[in-house]
XYZ file of C-alpha atoms in Angstrom:
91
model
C -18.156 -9.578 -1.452
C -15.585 -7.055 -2.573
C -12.817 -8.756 -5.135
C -9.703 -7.429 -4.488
C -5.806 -8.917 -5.264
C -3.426 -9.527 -2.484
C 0.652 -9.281 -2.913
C 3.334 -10.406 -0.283
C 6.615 -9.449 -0.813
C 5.982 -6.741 -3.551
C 7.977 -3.057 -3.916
C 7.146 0.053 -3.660
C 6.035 2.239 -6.416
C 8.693 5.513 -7.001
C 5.411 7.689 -6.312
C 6.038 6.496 -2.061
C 8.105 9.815 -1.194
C 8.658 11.700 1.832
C 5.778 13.715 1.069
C 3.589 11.236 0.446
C -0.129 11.447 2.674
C -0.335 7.748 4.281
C -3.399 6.153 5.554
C -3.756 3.849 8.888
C -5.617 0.244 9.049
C -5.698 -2.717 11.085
C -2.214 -1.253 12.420
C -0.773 -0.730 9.336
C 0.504 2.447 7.410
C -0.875 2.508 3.973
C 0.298 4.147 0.853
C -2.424 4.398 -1.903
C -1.738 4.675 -5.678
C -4.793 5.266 -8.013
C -4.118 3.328 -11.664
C -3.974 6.670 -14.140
C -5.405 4.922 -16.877
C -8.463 6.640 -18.375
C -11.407 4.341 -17.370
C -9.584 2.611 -14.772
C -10.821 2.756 -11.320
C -8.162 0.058 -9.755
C -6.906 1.927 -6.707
C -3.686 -0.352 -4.311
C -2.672 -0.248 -1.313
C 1.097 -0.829 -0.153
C 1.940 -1.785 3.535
C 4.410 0.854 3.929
C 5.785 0.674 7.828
C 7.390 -2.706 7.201
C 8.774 -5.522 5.386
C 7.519 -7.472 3.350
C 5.443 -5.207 1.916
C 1.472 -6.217 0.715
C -0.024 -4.731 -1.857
C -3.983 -4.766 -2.047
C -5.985 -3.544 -5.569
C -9.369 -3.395 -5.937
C -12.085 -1.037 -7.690
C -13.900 -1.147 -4.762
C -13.978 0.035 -1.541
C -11.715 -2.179 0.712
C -12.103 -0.576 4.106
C -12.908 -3.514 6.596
C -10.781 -5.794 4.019
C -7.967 -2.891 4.451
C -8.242 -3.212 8.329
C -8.139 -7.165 8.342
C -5.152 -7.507 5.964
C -3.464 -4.359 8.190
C -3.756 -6.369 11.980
C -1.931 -9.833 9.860
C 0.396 -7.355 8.413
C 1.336 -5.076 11.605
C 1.658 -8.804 13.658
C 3.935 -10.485 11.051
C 6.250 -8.161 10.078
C 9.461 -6.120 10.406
C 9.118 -2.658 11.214
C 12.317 -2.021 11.202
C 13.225 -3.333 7.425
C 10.174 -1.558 6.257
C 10.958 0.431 2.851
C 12.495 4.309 2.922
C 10.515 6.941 0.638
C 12.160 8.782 -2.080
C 13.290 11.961 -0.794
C 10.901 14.208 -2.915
C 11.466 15.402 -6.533
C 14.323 12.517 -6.731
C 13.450 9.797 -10.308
């Protein structure tokens, strides 16, 4: 199977921004971060269209893991506390 970390109740990385690009899943709006380190191929995932927010890392791909984790995330959470982005350009 596909190893991957799950996080409830994390925040959002300063890179989620009005102009980020945001990814659907199992109901869910996703925001995905690639780790910059060189030889690093963690990639996470951050719920982004509510609270709490789950992260989800992996090196692999995490597609139908994505989708799963998205339909318990869509049915037990708050859409409406779900975290702003940054207006762009803003530290």
């Amino acid at each position: 199977g596909t190893e991957l970390t799950v996080r409830c109740g994390v925040i959002v990385p300063d890179q989620f921004t009005v102009l980020s690009s945001l990814s659907e899943a199992g109901g869910a709006s996703w925001f995905e971060v690639s780790d910059p380190t060189p030889g690093s191929s963690l990639t996470s995932w951050y719920s982004v269209g509510a609270s709490p927010v789950v992260a989800v890392t992996s090196e692999a791909e995490v597609g139908d893991a994505l989708t799963a984790i998205g339909e318990s995330v869509a049915a037990h959470s708050d859409r409406a506390a779900g975290p702003k982005p940054k207006p762009s350009g803003e530290p």
